[in-house]
PDB file of C-alpha atoms and ligand atoms in Angstrom:
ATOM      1  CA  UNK A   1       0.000   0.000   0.000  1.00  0.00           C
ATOM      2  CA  UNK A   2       1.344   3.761  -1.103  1.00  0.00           C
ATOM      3  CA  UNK A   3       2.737   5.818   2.515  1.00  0.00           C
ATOM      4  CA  UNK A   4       3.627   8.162   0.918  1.00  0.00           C
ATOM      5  CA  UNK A   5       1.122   9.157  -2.252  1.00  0.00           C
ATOM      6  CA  UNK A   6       2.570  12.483  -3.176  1.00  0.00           C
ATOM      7  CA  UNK A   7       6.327  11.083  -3.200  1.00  0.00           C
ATOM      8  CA  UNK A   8       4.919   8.191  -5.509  1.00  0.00           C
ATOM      9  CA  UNK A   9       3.682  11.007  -7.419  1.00  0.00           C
ATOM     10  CA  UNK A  10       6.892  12.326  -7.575  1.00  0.00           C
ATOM     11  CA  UNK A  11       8.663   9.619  -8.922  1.00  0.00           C
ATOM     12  CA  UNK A  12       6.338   9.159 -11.687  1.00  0.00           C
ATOM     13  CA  UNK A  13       6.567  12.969 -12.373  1.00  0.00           C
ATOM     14  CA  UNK A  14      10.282  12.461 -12.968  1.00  0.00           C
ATOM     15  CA  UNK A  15      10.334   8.850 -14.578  1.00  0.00           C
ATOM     16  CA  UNK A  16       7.569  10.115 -17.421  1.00  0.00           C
ATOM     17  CA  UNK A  17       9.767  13.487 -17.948  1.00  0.00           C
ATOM     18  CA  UNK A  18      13.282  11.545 -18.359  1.00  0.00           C
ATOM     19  CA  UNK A  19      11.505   9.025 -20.899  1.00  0.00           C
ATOM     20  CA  UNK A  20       9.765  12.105 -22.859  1.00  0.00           C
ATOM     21  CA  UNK A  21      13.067  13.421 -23.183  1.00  0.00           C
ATOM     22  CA  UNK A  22      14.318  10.721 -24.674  1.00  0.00           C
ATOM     23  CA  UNK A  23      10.938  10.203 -27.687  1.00  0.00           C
ATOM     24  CA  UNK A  24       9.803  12.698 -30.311  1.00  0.00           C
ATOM     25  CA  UNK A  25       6.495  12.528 -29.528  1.00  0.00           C
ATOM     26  CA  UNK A  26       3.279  11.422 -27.160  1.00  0.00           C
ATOM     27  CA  UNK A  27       2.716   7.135 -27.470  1.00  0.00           C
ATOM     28  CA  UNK A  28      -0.944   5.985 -28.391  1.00  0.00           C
ATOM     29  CA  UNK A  29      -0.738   2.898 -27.696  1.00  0.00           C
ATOM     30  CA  UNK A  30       1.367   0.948 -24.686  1.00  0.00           C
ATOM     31  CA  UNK A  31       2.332  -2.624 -25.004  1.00  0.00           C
ATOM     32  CA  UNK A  32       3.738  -4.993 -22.067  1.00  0.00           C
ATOM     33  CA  UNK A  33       5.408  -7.903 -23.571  1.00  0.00           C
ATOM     34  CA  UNK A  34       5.822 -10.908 -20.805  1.00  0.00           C
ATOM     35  CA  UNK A  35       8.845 -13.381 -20.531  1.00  0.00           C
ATOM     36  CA  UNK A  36      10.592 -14.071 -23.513  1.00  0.00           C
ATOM     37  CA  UNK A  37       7.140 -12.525 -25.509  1.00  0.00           C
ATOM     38  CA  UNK A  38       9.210  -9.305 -26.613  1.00  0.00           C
ATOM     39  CA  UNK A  39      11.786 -10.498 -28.836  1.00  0.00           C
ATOM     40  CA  UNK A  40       9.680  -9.629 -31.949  1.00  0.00           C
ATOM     41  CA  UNK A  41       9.963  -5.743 -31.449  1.00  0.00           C
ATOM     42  CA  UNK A  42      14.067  -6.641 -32.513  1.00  0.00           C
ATOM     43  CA  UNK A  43      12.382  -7.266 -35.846  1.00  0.00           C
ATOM     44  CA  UNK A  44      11.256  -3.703 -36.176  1.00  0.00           C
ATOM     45  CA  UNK A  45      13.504  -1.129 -37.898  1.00  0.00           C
ATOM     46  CA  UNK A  46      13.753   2.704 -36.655  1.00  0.00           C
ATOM     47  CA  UNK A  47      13.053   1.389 -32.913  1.00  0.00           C
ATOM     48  CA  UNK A  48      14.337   3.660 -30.294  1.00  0.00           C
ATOM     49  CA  UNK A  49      15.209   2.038 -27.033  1.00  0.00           C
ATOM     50  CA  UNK A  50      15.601   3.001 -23.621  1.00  0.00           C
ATOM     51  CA  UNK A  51      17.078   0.858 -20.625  1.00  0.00           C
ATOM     52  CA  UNK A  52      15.436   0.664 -17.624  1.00  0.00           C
ATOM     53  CA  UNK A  53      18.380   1.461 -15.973  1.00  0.00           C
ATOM     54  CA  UNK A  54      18.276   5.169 -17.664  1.00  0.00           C
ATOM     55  CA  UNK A  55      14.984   5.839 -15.971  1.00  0.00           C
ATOM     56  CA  UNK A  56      14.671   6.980 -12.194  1.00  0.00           C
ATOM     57  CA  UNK A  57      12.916   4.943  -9.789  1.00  0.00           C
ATOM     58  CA  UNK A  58      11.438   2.432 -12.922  1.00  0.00           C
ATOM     59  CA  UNK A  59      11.811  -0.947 -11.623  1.00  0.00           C
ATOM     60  CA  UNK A  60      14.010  -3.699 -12.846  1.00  0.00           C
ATOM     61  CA  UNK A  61      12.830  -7.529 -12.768  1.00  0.00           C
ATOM     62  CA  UNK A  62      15.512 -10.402 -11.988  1.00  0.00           C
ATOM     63  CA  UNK A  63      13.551 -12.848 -13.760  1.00  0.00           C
ATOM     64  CA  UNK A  64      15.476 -14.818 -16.773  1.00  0.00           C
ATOM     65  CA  UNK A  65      13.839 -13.910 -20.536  1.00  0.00           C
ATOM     66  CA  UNK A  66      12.484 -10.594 -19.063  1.00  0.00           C
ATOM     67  CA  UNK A  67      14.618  -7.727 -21.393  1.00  0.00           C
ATOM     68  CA  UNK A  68      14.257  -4.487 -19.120  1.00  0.00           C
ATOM     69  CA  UNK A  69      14.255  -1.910 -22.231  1.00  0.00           C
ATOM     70  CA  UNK A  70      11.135   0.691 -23.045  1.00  0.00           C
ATOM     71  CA  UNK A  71      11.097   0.830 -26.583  1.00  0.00           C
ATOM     72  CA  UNK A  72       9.384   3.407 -28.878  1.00  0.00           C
ATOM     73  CA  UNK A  73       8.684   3.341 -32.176  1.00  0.00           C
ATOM     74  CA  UNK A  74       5.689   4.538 -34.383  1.00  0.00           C
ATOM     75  CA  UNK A  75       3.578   2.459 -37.275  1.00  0.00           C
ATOM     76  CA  UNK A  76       1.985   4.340 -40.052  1.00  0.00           C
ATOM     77  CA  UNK A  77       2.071   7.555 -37.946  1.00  0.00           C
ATOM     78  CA  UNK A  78       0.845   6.169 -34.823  1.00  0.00           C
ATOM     79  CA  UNK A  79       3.378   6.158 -31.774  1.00  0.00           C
ATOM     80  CA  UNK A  80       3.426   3.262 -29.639  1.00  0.00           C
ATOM     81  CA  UNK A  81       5.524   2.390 -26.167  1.00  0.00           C
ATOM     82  CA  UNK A  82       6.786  -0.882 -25.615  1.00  0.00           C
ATOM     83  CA  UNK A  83       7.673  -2.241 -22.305  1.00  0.00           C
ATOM     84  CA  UNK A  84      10.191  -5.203 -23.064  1.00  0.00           C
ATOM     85  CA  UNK A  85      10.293  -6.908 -19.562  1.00  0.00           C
ATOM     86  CA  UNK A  86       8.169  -6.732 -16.180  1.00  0.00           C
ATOM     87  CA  UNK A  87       8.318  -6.898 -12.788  1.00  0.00           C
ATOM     88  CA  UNK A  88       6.030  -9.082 -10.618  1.00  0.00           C
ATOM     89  CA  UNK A  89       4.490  -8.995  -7.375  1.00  0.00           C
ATOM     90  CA  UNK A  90       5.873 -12.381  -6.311  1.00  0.00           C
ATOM     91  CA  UNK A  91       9.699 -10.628  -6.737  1.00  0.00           C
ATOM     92  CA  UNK A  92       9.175  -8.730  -3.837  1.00  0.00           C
ATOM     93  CA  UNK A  93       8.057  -5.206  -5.031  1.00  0.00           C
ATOM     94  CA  UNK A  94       5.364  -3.632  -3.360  1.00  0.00           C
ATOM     95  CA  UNK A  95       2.308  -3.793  -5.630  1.00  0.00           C
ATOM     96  CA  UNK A  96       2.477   0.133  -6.446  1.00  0.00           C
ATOM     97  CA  UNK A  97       6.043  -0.702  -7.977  1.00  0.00           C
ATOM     98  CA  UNK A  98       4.350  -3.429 -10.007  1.00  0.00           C
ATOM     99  CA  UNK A  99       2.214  -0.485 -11.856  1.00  0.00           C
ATOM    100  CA  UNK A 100       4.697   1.907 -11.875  1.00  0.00           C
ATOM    101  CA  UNK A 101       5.690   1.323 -15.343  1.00  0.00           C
ATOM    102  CA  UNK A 102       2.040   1.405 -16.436  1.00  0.00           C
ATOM    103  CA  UNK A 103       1.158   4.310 -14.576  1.00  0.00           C
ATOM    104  CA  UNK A 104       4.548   6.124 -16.210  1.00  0.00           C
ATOM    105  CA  UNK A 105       2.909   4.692 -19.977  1.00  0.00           C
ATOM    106  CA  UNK A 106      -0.748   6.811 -18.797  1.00  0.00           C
ATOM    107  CA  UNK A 107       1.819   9.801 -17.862  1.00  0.00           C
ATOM    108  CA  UNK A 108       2.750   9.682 -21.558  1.00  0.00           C
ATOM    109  CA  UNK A 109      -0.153  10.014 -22.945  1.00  0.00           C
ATOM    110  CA  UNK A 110      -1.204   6.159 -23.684  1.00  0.00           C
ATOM    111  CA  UNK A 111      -5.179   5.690 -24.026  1.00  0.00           C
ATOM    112  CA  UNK A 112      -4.784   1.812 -25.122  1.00  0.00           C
ATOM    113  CA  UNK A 113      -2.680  -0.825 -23.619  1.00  0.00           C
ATOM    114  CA  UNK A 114      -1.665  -4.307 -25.126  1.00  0.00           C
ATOM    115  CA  UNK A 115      -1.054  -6.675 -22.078  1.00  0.00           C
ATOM    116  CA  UNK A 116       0.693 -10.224 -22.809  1.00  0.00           C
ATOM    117  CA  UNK A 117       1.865 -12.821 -20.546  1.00  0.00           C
ATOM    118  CA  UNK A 118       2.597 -16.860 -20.193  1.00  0.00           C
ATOM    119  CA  UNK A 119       0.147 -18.675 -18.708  1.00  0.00           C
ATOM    120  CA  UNK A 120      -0.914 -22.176 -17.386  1.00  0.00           C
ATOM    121  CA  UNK A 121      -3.659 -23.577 -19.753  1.00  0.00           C
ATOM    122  CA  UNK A 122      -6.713 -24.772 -17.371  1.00  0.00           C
ATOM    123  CA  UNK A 123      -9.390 -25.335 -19.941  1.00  0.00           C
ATOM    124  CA  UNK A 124      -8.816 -28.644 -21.167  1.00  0.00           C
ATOM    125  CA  UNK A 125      -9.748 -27.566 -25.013  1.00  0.00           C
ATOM    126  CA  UNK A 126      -6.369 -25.573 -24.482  1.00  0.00           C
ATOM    127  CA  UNK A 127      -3.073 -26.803 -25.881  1.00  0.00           C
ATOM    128  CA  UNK A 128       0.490 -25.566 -24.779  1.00  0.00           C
ATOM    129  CA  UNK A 129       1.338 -22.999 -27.742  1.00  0.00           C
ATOM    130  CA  UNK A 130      -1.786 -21.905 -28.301  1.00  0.00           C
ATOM    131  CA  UNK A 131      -2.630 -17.533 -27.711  1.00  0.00           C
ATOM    132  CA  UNK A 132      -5.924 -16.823 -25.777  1.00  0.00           C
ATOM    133  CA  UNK A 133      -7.354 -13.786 -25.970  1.00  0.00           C
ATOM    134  CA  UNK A 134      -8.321 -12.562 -22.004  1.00  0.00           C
ATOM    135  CA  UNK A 135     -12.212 -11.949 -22.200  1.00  0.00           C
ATOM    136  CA  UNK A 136     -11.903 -11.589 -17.990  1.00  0.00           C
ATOM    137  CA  UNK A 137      -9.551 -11.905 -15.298  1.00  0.00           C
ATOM    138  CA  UNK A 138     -10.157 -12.750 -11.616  1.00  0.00           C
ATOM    139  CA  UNK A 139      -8.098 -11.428  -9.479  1.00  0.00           C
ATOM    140  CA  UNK A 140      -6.795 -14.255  -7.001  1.00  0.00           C
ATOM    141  CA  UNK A 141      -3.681 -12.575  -5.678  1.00  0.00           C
ATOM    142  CA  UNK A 142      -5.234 -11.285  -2.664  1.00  0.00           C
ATOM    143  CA  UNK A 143      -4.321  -7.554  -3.223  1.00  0.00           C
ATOM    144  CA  UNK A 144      -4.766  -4.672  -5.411  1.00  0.00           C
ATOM    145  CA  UNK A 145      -2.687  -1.902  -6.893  1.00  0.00           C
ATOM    146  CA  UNK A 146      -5.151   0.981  -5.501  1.00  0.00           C
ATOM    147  CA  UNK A 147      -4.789   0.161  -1.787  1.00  0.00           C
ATOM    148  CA  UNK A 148      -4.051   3.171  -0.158  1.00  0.00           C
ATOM    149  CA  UNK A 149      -4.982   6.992  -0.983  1.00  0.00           C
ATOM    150  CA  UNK A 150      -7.176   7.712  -3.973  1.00  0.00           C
ATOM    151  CA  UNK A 151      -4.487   8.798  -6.733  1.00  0.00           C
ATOM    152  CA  UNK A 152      -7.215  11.350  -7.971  1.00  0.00           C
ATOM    153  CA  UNK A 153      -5.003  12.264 -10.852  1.00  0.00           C
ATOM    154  CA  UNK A 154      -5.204   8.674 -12.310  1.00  0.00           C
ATOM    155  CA  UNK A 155      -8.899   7.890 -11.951  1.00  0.00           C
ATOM    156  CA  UNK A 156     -11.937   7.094  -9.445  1.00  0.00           C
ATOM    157  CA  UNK A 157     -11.883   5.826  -5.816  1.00  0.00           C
ATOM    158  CA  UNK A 158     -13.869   3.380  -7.491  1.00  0.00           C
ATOM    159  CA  UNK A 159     -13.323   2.214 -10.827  1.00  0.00           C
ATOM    160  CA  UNK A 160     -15.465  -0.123 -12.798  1.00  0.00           C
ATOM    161  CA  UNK A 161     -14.314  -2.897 -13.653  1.00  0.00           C
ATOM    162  CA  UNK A 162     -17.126  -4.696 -16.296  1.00  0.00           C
ATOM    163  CA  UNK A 163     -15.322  -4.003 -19.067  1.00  0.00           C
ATOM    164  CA  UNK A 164     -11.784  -4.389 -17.754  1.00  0.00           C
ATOM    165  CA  UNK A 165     -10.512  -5.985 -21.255  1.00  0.00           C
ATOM    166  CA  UNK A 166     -12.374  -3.886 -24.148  1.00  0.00           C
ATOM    167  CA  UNK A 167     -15.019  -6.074 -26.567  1.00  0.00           C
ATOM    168  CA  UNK A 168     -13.808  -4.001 -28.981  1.00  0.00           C
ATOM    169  CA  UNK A 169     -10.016  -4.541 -28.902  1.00  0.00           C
ATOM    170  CA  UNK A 170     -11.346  -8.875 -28.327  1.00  0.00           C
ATOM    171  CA  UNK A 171     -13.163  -8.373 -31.653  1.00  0.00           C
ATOM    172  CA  UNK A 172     -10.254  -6.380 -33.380  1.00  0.00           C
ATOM    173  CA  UNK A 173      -8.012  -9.641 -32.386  1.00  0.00           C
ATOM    174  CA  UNK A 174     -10.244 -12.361 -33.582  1.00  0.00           C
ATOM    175  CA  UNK A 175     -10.557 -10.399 -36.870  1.00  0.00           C
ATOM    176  CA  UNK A 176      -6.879  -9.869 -37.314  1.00  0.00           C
ATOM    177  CA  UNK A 177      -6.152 -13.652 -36.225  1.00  0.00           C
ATOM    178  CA  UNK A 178      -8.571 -14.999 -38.483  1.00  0.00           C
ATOM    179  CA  UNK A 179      -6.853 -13.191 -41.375  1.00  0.00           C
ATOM    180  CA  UNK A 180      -3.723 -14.267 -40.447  1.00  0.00           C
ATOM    181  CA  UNK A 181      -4.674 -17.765 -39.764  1.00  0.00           C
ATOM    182  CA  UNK A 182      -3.661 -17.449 -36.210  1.00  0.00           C
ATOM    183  CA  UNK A 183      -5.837 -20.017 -33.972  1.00  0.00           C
ATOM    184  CA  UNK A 184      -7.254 -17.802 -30.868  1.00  0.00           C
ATOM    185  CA  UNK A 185      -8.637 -19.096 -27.992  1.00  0.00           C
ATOM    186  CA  UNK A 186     -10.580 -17.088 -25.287  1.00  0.00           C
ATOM    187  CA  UNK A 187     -11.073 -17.253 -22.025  1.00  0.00           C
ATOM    188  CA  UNK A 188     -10.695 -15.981 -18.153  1.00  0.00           C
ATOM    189  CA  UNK A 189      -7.221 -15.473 -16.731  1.00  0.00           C
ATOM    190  CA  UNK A 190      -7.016 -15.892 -13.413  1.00  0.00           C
ATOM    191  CA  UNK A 191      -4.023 -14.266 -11.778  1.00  0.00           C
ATOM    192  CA  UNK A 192      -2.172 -15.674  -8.573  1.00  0.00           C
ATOM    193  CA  UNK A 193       0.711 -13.915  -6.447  1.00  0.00           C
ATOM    194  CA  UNK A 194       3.046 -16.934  -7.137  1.00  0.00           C
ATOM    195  CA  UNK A 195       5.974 -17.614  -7.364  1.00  0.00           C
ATOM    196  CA  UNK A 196       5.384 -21.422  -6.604  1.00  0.00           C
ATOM    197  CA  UNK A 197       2.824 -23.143  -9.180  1.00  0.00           C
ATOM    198  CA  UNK A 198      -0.379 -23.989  -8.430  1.00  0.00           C
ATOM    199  CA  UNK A 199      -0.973 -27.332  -6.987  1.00  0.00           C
ATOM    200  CA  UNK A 200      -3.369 -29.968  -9.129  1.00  0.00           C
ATOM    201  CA  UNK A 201      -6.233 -28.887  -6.170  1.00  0.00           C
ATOM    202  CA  UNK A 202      -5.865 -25.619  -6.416  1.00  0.00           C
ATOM    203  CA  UNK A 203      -5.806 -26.196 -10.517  1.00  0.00           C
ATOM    204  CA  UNK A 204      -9.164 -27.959 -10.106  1.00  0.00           C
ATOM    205  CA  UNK A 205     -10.928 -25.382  -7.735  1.00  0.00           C
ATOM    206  CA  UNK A 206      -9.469 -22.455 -10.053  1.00  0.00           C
ATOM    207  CA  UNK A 207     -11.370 -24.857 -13.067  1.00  0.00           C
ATOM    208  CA  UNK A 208     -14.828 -24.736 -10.733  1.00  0.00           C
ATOM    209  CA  UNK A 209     -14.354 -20.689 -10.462  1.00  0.00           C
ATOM    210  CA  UNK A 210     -14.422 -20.980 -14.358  1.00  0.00           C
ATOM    211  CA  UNK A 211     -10.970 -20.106 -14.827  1.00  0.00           C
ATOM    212  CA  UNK A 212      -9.355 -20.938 -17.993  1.00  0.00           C
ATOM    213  CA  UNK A 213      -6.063 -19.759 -17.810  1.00  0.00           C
ATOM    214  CA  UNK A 214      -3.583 -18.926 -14.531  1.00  0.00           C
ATOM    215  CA  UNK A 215      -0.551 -16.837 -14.194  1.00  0.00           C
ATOM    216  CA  UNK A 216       1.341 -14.375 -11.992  1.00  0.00           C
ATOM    217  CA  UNK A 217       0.905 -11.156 -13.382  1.00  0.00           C
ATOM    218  CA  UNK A 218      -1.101  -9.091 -16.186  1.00  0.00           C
ATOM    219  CA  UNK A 219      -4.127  -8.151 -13.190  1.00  0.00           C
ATOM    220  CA  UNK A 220      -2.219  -5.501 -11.216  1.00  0.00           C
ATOM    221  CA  UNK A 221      -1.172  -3.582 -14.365  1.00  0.00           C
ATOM    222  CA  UNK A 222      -4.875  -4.268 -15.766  1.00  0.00           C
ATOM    223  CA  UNK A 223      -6.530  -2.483 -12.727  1.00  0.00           C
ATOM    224  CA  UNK A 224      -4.354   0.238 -12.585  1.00  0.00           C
ATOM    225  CA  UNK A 225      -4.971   0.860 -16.645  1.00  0.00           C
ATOM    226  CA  UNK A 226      -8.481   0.992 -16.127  1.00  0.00           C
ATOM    227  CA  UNK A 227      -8.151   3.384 -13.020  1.00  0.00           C
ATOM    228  CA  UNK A 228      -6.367   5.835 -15.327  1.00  0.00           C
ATOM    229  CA  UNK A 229      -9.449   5.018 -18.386  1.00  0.00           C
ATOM    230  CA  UNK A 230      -7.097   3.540 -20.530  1.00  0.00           C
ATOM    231  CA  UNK A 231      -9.111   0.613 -22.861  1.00  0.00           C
ATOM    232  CA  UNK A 232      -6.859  -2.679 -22.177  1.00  0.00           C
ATOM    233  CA  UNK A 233      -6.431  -6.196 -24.967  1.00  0.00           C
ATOM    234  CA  UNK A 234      -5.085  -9.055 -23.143  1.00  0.00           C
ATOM    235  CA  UNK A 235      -2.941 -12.043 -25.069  1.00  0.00           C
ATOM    236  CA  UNK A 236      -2.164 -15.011 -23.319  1.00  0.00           C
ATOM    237  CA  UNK A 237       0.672 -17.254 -24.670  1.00  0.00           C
ATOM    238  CA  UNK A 238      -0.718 -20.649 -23.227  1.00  0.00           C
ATOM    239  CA  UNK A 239       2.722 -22.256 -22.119  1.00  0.00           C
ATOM    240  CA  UNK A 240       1.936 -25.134 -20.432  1.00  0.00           C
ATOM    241  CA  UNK A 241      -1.241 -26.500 -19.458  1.00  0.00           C
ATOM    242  CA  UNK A 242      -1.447 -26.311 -15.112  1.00  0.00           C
ATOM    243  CA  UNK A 243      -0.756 -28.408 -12.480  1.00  0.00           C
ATOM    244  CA  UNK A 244      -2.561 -31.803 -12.499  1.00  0.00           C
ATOM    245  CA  UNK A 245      -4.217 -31.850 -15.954  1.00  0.00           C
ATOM    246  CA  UNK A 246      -1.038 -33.977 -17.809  1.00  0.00           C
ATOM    247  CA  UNK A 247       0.786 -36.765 -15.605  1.00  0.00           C
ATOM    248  CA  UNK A 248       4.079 -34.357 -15.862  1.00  0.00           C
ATOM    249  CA  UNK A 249       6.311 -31.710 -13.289  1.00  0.00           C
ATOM    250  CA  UNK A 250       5.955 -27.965 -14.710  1.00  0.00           C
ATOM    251  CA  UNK A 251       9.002 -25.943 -14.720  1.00  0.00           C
ATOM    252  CA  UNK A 252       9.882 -22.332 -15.908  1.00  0.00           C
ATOM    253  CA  UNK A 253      12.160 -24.199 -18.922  1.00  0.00           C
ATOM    254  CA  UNK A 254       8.958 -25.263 -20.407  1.00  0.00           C
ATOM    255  CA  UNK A 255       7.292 -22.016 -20.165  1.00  0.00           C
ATOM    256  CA  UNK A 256      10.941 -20.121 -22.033  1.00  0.00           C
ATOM    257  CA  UNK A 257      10.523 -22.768 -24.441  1.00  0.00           C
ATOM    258  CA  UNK A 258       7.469 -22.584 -25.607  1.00  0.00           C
ATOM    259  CA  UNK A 259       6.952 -18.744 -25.698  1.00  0.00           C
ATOM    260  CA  UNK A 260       9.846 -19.036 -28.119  1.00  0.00           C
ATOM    261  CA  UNK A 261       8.032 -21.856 -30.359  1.00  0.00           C
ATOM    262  CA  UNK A 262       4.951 -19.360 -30.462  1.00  0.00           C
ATOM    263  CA  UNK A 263       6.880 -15.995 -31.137  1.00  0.00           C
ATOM    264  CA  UNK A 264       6.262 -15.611 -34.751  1.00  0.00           C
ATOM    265  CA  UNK A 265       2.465 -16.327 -34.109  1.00  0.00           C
ATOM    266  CA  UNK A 266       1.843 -13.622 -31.338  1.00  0.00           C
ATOM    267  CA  UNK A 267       4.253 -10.931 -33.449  1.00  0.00           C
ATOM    268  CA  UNK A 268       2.120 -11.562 -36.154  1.00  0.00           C
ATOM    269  CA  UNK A 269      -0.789 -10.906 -34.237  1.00  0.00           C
ATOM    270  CA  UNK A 270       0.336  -7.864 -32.447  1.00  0.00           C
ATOM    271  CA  UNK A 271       1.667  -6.554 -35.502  1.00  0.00           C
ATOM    272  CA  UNK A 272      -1.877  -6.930 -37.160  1.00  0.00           C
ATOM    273  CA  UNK A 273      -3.657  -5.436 -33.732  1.00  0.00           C
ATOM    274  CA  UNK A 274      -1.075  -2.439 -34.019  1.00  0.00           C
ATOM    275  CA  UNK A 275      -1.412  -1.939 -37.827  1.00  0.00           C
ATOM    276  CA  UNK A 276      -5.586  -2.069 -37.442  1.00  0.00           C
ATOM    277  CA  UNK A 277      -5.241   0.172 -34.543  1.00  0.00           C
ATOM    278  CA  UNK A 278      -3.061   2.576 -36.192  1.00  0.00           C
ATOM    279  CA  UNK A 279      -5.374   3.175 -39.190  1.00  0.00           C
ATOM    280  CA  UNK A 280      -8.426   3.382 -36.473  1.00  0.00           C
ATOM    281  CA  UNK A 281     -10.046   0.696 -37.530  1.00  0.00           C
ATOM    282  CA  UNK A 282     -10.962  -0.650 -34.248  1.00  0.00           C
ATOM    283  CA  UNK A 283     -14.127   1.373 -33.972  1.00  0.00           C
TER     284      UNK A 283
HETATM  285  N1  HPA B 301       0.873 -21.293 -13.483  1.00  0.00           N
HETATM  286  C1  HPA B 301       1.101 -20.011 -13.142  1.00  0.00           C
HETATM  287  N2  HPA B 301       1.774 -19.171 -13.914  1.00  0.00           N
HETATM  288  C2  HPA B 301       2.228 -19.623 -15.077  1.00  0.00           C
HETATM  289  C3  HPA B 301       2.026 -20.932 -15.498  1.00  0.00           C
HETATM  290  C4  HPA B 301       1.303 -21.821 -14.647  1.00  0.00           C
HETATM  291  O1  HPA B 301       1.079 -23.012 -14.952  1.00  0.00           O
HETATM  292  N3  HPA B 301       2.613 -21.047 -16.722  1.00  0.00           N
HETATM  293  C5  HPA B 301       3.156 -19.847 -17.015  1.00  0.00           C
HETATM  294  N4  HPA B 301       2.919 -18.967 -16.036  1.00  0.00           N
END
């Protein structure tokens, strides 16, 4: 929880200023890329990035396959802001450093946000490799990013939360992955503090809460993007499927290996999502 609101204010004051320094002009569009999910961008020419390191107070994750770079870069006119790396609650951070980064991105300017992440597949239809497009989330990590003082200029005491992933931006996916050929599940993710996996019991009561996917992150930065009205798409990269469901141990190799197998597939998506949204033809 924030103790000190207006020094948190602060910090994002003077993190937002050194990154505008740094970029021509005001990002539309943010996009968090999860482990090992942000190699793509290195495909992209005239891509301007920035280390973590360079920017006060951002923080830095110590997770392997998580890049810490922001990277900017604009499609046909449209700026966008890529965050290459994140941290998670389970690394220690307090969950106000966990949406730092995103709350830096609404400083900029963003009004959309492209959230992606690894997850455990619950929903037996699922198979490892396959993207899911969040329609929900539940948040099971027994906190929440607005604990604490109202940050009044960010958004409402209260912020609804019914449309916390935007129909519009789920719709905008399925089109582009059907024109791409790009098989897209859907689903609820259900997001756990971690860092140990589930167990197969906890697997099958997360199932019964109609659950289809679990992971460790993607719900803090969610709530605090629709505190500060930014419209949120969520891609999950279905790594493994959870605890219990196949007769096998899970382990974070598995997870590295297969966002790698399925990197082409979710660039091609985002790059589809990014080129639709950049000629506005989400609406
Ligand atoms: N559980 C939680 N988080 C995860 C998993 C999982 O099975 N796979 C990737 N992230």
């Amino acid at each position: 929880m924030l103790t000190d609101p207006d020094d948190y204010l602060r910090r994002l004051d003077q993190a937002a200023s050194a990154v505008s320094k740094k970029i021509s002009s005001s990002p539309l569009v943010g996009l968090i890329l999860g482990s090992g999910l942000g190699d793509f961008l290195d495909e992209l020419a005239g891509n301007l990035s920035v280390s973590y390191s360079e920017i006060p107070h951002f923080p830095r994750s110590t997770i392997v396959g998580h890049a810490g770079n922001l990277v900017f870069n604009s499609i046909a006119s449209m700026p966008w802001i890529a965050m290459q790396g994140r941290v998670h609650y389970y690394e220690g951070y307090a969950i106000t450093d966990v949406v730092f980064p995103v709350r830096v991105l609404a400083r900029l300017g963003i009004q959309k946000l492209i959230v992606t992440n690894a997850a455990g597949g619950i929903n037996r239809k699922f198979q490892p490799g396959d993207l899911m497009v969040i329609a929900d989330h539940i948040n099971l990590m027994a906190t929440n990013p607005l604990l604490g003082r109202n940050l009044d200029p960010f958004g409402p005491r209260f912020p609804d939360m019914s449309e916390a992933y935007s129909r519009n931006f789920r719709q905008l996916a399925c089109a582009v992955a059907l024109e791409r050929k790009i098989n897209l599940q859907e689903g609820i993710y259900v997001g756990l503090a971690g860092p140990s996996y589930e167990t197969p019991a906890e697997i099958r009561m997360l199932a019964t809460l109609g659950a289809d996917a679990v992971g460790m992150s993607t719900v803090p930065e969610v709530i605090a993007a629709n505190h500060a009205g930014i419209k949120v798409l969520g891609i999950s990269c279905i790594t493994n499927m959870a605890a219990g469901i196949l007769d096998k141990k899970l382990d974070h190799a598995e997870v590295m290996e297969t966002t790698t197998r399925v990197k082409d597939k979710i660039s091609s998506l985002l790059r589809g999502v990014l080129d639709r949204l950049a000629t506005g033809a989400e609406v």
